[in-house]
Coordinates of C-alpha atoms in Angstrom, one line a residue:
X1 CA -7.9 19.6 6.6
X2 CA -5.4 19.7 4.0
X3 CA -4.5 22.6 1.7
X4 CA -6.2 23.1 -1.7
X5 CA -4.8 25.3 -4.4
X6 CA -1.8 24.8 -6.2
X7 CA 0.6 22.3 -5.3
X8 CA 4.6 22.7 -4.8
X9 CA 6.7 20.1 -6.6
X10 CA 8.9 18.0 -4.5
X11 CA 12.9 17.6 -4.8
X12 CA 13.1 14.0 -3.9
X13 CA 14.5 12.3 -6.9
X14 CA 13.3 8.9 -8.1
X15 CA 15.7 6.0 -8.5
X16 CA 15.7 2.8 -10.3
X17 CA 18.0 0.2 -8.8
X18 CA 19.3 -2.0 -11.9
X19 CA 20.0 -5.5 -11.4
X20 CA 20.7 -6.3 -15.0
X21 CA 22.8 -9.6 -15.5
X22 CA 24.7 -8.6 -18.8
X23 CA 26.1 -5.0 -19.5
X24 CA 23.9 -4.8 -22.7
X25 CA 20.4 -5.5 -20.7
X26 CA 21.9 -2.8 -18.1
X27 CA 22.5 -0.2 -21.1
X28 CA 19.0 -1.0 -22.4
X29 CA 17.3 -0.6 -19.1
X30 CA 18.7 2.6 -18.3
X31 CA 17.6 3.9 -21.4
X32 CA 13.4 2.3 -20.5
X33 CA 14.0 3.9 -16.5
X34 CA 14.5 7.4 -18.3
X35 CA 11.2 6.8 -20.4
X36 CA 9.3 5.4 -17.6
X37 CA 10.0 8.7 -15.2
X38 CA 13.7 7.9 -13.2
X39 CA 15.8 10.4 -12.4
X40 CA 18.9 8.5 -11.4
X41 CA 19.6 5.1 -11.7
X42 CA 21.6 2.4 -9.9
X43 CA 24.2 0.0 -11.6
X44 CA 24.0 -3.1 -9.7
X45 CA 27.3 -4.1 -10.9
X46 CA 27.7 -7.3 -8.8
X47 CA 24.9 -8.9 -10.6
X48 CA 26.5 -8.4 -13.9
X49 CA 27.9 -12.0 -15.0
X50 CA 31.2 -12.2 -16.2
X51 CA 31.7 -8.5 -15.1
X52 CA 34.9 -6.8 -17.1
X53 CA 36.0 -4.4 -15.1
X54 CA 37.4 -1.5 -17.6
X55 CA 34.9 -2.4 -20.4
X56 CA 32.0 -2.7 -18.6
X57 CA 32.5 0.5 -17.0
X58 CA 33.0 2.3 -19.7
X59 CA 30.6 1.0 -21.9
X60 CA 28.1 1.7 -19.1
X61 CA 29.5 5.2 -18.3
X62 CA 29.2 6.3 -22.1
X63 CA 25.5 5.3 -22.6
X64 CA 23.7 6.4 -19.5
X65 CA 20.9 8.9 -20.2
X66 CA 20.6 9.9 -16.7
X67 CA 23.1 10.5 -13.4
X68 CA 24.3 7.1 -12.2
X69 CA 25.6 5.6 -9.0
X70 CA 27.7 3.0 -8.4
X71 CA 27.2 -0.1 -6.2
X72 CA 29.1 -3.2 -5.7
X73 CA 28.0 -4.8 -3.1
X74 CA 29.3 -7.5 -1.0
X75 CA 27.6 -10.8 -0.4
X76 CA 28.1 -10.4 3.2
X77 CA 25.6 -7.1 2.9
X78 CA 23.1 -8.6 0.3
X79 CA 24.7 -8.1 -2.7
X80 CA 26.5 -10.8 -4.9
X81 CA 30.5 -10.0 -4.9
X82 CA 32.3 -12.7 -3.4
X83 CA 35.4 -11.6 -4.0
X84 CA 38.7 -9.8 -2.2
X85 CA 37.2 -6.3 -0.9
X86 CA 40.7 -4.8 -2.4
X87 CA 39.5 -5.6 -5.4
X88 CA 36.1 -4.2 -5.1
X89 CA 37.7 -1.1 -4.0
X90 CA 39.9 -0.4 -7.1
X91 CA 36.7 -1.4 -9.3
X92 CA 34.9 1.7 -7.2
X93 CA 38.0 4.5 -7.7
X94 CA 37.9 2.9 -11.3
X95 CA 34.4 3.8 -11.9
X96 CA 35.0 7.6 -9.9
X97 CA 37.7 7.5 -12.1
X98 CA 35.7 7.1 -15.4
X99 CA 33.2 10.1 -14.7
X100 CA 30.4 7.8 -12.1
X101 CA 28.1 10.3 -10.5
X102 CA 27.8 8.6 -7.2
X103 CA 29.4 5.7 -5.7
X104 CA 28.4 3.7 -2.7
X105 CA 30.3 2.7 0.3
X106 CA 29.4 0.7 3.1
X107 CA 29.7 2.4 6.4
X108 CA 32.7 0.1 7.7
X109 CA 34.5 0.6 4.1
X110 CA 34.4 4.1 4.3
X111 CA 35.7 4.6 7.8
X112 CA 38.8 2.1 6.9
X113 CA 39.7 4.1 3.9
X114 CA 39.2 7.8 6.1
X115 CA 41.8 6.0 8.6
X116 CA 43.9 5.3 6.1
X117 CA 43.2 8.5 4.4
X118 CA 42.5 7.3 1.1
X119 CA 38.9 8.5 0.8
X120 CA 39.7 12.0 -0.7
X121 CA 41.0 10.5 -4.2
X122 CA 37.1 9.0 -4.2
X123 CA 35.9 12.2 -4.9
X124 CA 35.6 12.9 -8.6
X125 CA 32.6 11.4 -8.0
X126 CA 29.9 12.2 -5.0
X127 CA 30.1 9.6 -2.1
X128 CA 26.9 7.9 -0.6
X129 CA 27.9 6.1 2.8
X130 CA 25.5 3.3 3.2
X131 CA 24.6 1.2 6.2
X132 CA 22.0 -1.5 6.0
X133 CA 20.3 -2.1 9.5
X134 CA 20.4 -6.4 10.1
X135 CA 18.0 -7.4 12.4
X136 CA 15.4 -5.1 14.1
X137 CA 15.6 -1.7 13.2
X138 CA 17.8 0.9 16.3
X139 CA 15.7 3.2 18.8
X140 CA 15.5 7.0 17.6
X141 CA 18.7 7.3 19.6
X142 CA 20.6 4.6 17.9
X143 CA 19.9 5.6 14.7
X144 CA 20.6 9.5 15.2
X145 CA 23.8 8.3 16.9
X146 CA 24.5 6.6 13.4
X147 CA 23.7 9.2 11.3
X148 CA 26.4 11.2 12.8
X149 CA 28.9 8.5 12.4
X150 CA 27.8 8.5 8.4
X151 CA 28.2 12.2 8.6
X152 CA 31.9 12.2 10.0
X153 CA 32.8 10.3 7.1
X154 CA 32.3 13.7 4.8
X155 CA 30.1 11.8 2.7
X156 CA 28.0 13.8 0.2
X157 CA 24.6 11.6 0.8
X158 CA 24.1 8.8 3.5
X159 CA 21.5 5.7 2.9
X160 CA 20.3 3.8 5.6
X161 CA 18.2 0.2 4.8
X162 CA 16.6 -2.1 7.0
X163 CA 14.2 -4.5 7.1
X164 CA 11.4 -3.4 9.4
X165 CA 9.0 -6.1 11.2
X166 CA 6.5 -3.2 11.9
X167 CA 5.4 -0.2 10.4
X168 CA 5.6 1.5 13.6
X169 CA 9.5 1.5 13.6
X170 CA 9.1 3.1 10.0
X171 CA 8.4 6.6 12.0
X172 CA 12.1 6.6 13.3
X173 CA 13.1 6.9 9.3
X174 CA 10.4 9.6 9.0
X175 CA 12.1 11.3 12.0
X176 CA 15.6 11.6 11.2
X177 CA 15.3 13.4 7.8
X178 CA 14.4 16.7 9.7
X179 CA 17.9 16.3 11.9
X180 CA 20.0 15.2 9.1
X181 CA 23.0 17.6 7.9
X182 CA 23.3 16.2 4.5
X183 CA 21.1 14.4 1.9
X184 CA 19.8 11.4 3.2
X185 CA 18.2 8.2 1.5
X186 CA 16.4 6.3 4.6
X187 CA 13.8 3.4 3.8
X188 CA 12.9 -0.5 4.6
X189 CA 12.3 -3.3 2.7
X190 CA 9.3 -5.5 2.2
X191 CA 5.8 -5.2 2.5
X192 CA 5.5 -3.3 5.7
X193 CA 8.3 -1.2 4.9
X194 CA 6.6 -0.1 1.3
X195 CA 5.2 3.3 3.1
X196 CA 8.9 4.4 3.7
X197 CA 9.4 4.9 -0.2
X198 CA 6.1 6.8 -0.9
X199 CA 6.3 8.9 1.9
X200 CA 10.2 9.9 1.2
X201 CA 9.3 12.6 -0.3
X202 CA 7.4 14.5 2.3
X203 CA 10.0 14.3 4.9
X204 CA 12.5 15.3 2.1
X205 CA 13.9 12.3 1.5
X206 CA 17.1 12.8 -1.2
X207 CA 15.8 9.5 -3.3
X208 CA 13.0 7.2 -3.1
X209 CA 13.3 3.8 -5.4
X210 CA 11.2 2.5 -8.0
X211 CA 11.6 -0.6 -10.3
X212 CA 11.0 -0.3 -14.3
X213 CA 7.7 -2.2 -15.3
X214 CA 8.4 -5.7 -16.2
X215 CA 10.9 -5.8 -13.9
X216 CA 9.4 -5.5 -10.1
X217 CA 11.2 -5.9 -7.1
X218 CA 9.8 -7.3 -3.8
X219 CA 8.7 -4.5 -1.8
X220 CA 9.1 -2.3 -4.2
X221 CA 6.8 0.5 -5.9
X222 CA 6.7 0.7 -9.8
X223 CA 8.3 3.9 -11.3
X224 CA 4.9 4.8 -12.7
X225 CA 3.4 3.6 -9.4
X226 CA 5.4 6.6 -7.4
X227 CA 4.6 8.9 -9.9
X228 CA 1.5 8.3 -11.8
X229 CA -0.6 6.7 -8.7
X230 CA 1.0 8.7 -5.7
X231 CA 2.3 11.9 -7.8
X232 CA 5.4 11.9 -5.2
X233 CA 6.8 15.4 -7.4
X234 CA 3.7 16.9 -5.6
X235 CA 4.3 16.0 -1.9
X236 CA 5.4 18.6 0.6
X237 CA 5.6 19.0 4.2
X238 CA 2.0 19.7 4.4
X239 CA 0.5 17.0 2.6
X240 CA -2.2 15.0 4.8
X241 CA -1.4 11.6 4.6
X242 CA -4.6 8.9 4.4
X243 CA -4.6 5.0 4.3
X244 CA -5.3 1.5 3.9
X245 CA -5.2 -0.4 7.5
X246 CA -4.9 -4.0 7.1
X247 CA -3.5 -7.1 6.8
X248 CA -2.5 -8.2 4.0
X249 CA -2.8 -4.4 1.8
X250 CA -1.1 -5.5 -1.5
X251 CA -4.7 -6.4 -2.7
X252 CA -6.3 -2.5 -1.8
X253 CA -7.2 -0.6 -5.0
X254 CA -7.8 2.3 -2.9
X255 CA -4.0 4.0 -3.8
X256 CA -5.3 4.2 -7.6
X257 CA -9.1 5.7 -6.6
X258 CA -8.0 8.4 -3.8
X259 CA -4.6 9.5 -4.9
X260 CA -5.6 10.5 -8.8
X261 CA -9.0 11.6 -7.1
X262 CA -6.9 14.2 -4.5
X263 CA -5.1 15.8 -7.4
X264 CA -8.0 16.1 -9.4
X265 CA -9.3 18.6 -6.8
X266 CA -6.2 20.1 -5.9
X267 CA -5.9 18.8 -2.2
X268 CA -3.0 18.1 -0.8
X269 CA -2.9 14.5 0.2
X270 CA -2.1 10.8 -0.1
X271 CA -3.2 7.8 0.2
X272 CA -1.2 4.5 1.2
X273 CA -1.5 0.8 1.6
X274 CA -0.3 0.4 5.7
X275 CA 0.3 -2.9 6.7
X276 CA -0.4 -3.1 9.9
X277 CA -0.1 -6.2 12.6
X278 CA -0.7 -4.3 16.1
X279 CA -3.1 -1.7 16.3
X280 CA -2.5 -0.5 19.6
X281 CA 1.3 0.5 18.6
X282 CA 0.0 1.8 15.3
X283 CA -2.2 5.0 16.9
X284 CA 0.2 5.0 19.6
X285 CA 3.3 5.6 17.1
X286 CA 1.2 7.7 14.2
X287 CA -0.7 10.3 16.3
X288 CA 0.6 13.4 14.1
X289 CA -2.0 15.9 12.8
X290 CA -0.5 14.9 9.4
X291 CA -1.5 11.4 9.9
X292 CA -5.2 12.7 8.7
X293 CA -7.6 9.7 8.3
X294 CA -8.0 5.9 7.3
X295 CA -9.8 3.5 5.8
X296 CA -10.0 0.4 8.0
X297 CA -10.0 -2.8 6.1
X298 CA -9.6 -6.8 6.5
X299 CA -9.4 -8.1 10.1
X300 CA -9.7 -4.6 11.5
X301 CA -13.2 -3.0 11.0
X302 CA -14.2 -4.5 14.6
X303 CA -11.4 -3.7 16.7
X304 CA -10.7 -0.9 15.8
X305 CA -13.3 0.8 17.1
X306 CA -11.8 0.4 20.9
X307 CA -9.3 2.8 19.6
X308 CA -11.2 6.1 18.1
X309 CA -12.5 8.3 20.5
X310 CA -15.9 8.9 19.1
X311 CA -17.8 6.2 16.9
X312 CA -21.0 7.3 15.0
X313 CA -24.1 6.1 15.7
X314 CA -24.5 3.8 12.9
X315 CA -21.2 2.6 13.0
X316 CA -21.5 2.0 17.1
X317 CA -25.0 0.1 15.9
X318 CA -22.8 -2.0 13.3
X319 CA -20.5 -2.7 15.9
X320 CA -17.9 -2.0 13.1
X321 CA -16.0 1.0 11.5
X322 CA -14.4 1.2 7.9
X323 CA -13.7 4.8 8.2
X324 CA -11.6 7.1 10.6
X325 CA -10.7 10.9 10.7
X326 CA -8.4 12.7 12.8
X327 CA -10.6 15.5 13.9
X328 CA -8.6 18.7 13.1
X329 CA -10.0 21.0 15.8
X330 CA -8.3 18.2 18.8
X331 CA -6.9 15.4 17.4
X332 CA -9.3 13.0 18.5
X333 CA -10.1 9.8 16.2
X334 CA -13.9 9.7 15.3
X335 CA -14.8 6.4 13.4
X336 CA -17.4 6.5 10.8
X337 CA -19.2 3.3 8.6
X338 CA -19.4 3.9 5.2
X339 CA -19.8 0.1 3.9
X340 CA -23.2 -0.2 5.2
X341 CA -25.3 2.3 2.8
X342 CA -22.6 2.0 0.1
X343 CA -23.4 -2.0 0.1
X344 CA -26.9 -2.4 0.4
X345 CA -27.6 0.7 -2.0
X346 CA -25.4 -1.2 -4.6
X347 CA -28.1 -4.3 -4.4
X348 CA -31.2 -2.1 -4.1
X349 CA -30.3 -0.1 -7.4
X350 CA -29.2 -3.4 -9.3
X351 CA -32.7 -4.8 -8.3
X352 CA -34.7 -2.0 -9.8
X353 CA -32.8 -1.5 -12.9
X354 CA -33.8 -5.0 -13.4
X355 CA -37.2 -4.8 -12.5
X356 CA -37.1 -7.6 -9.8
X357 CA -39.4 -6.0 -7.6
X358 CA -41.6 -9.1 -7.8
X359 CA -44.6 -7.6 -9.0
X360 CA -45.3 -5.5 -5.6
X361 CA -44.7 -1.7 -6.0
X362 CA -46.2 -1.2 -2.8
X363 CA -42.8 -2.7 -1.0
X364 CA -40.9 0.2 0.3
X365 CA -37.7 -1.0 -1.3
X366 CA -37.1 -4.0 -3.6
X367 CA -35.0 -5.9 -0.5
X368 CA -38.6 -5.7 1.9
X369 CA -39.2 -9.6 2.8
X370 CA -36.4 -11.0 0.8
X371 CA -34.4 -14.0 2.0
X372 CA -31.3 -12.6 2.7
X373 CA -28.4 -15.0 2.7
X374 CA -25.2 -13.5 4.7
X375 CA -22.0 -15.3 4.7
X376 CA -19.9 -13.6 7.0
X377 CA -20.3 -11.6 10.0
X378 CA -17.1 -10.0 10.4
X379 CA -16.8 -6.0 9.9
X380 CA -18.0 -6.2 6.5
X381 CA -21.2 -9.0 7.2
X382 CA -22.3 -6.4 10.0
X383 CA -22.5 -3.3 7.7
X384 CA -24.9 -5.8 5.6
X385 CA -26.5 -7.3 8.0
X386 CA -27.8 -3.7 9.2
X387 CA -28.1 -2.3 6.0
X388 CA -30.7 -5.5 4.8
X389 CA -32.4 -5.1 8.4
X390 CA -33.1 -1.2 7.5
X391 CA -35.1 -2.1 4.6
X392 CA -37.3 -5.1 6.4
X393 CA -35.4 -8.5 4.9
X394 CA -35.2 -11.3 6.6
X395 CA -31.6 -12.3 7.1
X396 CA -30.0 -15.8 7.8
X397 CA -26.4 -15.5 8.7
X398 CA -23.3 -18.1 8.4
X399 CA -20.2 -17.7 9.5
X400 CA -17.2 -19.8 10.3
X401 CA -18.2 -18.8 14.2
X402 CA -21.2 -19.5 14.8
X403 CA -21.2 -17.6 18.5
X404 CA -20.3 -14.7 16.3
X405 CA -22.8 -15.2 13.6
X406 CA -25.4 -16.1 16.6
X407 CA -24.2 -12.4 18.1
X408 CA -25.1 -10.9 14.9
X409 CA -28.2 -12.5 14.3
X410 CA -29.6 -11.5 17.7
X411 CA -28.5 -7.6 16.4
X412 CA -30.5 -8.0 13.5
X413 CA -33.8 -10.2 14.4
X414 CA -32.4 -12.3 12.3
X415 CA -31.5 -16.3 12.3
X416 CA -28.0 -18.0 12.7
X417 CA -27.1 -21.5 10.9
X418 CA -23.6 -23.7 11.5
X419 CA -21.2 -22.7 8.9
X420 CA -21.1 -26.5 8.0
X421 CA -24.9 -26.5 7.1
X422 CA -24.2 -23.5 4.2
X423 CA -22.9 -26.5 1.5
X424 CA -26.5 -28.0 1.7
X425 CA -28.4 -25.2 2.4
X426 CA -31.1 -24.6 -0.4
X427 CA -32.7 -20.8 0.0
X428 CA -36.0 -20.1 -1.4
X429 CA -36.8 -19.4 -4.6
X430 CA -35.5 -15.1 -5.7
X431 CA -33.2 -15.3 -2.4
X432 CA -30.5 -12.9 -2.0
X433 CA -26.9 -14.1 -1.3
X434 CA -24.4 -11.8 0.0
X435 CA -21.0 -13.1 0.4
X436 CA -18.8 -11.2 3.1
X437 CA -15.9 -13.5 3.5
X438 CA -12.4 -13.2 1.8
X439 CA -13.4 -16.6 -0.2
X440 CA -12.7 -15.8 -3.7
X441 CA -9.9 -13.2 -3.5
X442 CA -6.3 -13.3 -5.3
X443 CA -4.6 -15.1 -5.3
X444 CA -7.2 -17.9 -4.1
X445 CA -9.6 -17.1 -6.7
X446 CA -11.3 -20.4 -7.4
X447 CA -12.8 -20.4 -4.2
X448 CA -16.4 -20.1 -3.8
X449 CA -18.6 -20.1 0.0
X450 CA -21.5 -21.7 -1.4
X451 CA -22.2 -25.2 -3.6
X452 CA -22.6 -24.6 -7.3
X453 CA -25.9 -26.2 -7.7
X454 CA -28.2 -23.6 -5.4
X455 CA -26.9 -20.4 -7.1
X456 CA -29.9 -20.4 -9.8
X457 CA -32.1 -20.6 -6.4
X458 CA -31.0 -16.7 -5.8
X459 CA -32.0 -13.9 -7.5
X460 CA -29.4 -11.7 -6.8
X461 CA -25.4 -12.8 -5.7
X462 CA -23.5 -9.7 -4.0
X463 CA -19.2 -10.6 -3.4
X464 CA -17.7 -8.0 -0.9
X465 CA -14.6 -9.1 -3.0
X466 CA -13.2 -6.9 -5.2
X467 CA -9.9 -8.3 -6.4
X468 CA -11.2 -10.1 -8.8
X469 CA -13.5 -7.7 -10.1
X470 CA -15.3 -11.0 -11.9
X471 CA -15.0 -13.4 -8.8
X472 CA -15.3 -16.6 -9.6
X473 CA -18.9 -16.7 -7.4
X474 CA -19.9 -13.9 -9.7
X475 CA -19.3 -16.3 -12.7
X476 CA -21.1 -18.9 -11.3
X477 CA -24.0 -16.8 -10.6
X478 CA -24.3 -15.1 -14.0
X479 CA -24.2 -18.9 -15.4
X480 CA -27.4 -19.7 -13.8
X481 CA -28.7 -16.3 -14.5
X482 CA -28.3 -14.9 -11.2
X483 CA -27.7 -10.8 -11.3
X484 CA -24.4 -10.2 -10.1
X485 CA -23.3 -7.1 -7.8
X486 CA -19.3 -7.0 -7.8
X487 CA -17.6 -5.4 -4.8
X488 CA -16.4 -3.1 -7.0
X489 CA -19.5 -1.5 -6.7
X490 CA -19.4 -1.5 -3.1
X491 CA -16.0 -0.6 -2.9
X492 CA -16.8 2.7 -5.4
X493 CA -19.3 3.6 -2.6
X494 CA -17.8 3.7 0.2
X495 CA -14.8 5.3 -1.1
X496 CA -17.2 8.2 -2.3
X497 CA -18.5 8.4 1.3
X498 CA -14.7 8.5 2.8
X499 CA -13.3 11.2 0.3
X500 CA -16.4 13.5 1.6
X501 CA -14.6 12.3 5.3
X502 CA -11.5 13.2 4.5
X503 CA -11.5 16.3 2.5
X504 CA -14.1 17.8 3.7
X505 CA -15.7 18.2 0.5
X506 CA -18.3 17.0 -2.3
X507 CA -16.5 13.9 -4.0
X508 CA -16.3 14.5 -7.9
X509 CA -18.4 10.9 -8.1
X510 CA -18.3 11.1 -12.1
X511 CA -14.7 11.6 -11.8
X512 CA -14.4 8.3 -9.7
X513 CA -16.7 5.8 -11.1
X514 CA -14.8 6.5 -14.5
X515 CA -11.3 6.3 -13.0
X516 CA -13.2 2.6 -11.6
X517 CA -13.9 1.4 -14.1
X518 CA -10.7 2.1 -16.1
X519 CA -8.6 1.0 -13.6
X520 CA -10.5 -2.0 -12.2

């Protein structure tokens, strides 16, 4: 269980790479990266058009707000400078020269100029020896044999990039900031490298990056994203860290829920998006104490449950888990369905605030002999389908699979129909219509899994999807004065249920339907 009480404040700076195109936008943008929270920021100076050496520099050098470093990078290693590395060099001494903070040198650069013993006159300014990782990203071994080539160099910080095709090999970053003998700046790139960034700070990363609103860069967390959502000045060694399993996560609103929500209470955690394509190498690669719990999201809530040690009942009912701790007193994954009650509760109350009981008080709940029109039976469509069969409807199922939806059905007592029939398919009259299915979520929004003209047959339309809050089913089931239940709601729920999980203690559930609402 993580630590409550007061929280340390982390050292890791925050720095926002600059990739202005005139020397004016570049002055201007330094000066909106201080507002917005940056400690440092980095002069891209190779994207710069018509780049004056000597005026540029200086003009830049004069008007920064905050500690600077230098980069000019080569086209060969990313960056945009295409021309004689001689050059490039004297604009680099030029800018140490002219009071810089930091400049960057490539690994390869800074080796030449120790052989030729030319790197001392660098050092007006500190030096960060960079190396950027092209292709897959080195075994432990590789990479702590590389870190002690960066560190020959006598370089002040070291910054390694790659560009990881798995967030398992994101754990050799993590590893090598406890060896390292100077400040180090380790991270990947893209969306399953995002994690490195946020979790910089609790290995004691010397930077993490950030881009300045309104000007984002892919794979890249927002300034106010790193500190206003994740609270990185917070993080220490301790902090538990919780997340999103799924693929895609750049659609999870959980960061914005459970991060504010920890910090509210004073525990020490976090809670990330983890893009995840292999689950077997995930819980292979993360089984750290620190690796605390997850929620379990789109195409996972199935599969997953072959890899927790211990599934509870309802969830081993379900057949589908949305929830997993890392028990604390051996390690051992239990998995845990929070959908199920969080769903089907959200449709019972919206039915008896608005009286739709049909008439019959003597009904145990208002969902006892409705129709109740599933579409989907994957993790999400089971919770559902068992929470609907727990208060006596009587469920028809569709899914893109009918063996799967048949599977379902025959777990349910309830009835299976082709997927194909579901465009002609006319319930009866105050049905309900659930839709489990990613139809309707960004950026395919238009998208709806039933036709238009049987939505005023249903009484009440539920959408698992939550991104849109307003899907666009939800509109066309207002129009023909359906009542609409938004995944939001569902979502909300559940995440109430998994914060009790995780923490161990009583979510602040005022606290979080607020924070919902605002930020949904």
């Amino acid at each position: 269980m993580g630590s409550i009480g007061v929280l340390t404040t982390s050292t890791t700076m925050v720095c926002a790479p600059l990739l202005s195109q005139s020397v004016k936008q570049m002055v201007a943008d330094m000066n909106e990266a201080k507002a917005q929270g940056a400690d440092m920021v980095e002069l891209r100076l190779d994207c710069i058009k018509g780049f004056r050496p000597r005026q540029d520099l200086e003009i830049l050098l004069k008007n920064k707000p905050l500690p600077v470093q230098i980069v000019y990078r080569s086209k060969w290693e990313g960056g945009y400078y295409e021309g004689d590395e001689n050059v490039q060099l004297d604009i680099l001494y030029l800018a140490n020269e002219l009071g810089a903070d930091y400049i960057d040198l490539e690994l390869k650069v800074a080796s030449h100029l120790i052989m030729e013993n030319k790197l001392e006159k660098y050092r007006n300014s500190k030096i960060i020896v960079s190396f950027y990782v092209d292709g897959p990203t080195p075994s432990e071994e590789d990479l702590s044999e590389l870190v002690s080539r960066m560190q020959s160099t006598g370089a002040d910080v070291i910054k390694l990039v790659s560009k990881s095709s798995s967030i398992t090999e994101l754990s050799r970053f993590f590893h090598l900031f406890s060896h390292c003998q100077v400040p180090l700046i380790a991270y990947s790139v893209g969306e399953r490298g995002l994690v490195s960034q946020i979790l910089g700070p609790k290995f004691g990363a010397f930077l993490v990056y950030g881009s300045i609103e309104g000007s984002p860069l892919p794979g890249l967390p927002a300034i106010y994203s790193l500190r206003d959502t994740y609270g990185v000045d917070q993080f220490n060694s301790e902090t538990k860290v919780f997340g999103l399993i799924s693929r895609p996560v750049s659609h999870s609103k959980g960061p914005l829920l459970h991060n504010p929500t920890f910090r509210h209470v004073g525990y020490n955690g976090v809670y990330v998006p983890m893009f995840v394509d292999d689950l077997k190498d995930f819980f292979s690669v993360y089984s750290r104490p620190d690796f605390a719990g997850y929620s379990v999201g789109f195409p996972y809530k199935e599969a997953v449950t072959e890899f927790c040690d211990e599934v509870h009942p309802l969830a081993q009912s379900i057949g589908a888990v949305n929830t997993i701790i890392r028990r604390h007193s051996d390690g051992k994954l239990i998995g845990y369905n929070t959908d199920c009650e969080a769903a089907i509760t959200a449709i019972e109350d919206a039915l008896k605030v608005w009286g739709s009981t049909s008439g019959d008080i003597s009904l145990p709940t208002p969902l006892t002999r409705k129709m109740f029109v599933l579409v989907g039976a994957g993790g999400a469509g089971r919770a559902l389908a068992f929470g609907a069969k727990s208060r006596g409807s009587r469920i028809i199922i569709f899914d893109i699979d009918f063996d799967r939806a048949r599977s379902l059905a025959s777990a349910v007592s309830g009835e299976a129909r082709p997927y194909e029939d579901l465009v002609n398919f006319r319930p009866e009259k105050g049905a309900i219509l659930a839709n489990a299915t990613p139809l309707g979520m960004h950026p395919n929004t238009d998208r709806i899994p039933v036709a238009e003209v049987t939505m005023g047959d249903y009484k009440l339309v539920f959408d698992a999807v939550y991104t849109p809050r307003k899907t666009t089913l939800l509109k066309e089931a207002e129009a023909a004065g359906a009542i609409t239940v938004s995944g939001v709601e569902m979502f909300l729920r559940q995440a109430i249920g998994q914060f009790n999980l995780f923490t161990g203690l009583e979510a602040p559930q005022e606290f979080m339907r607020d924070l919902t609402l605002a930020k949904f």
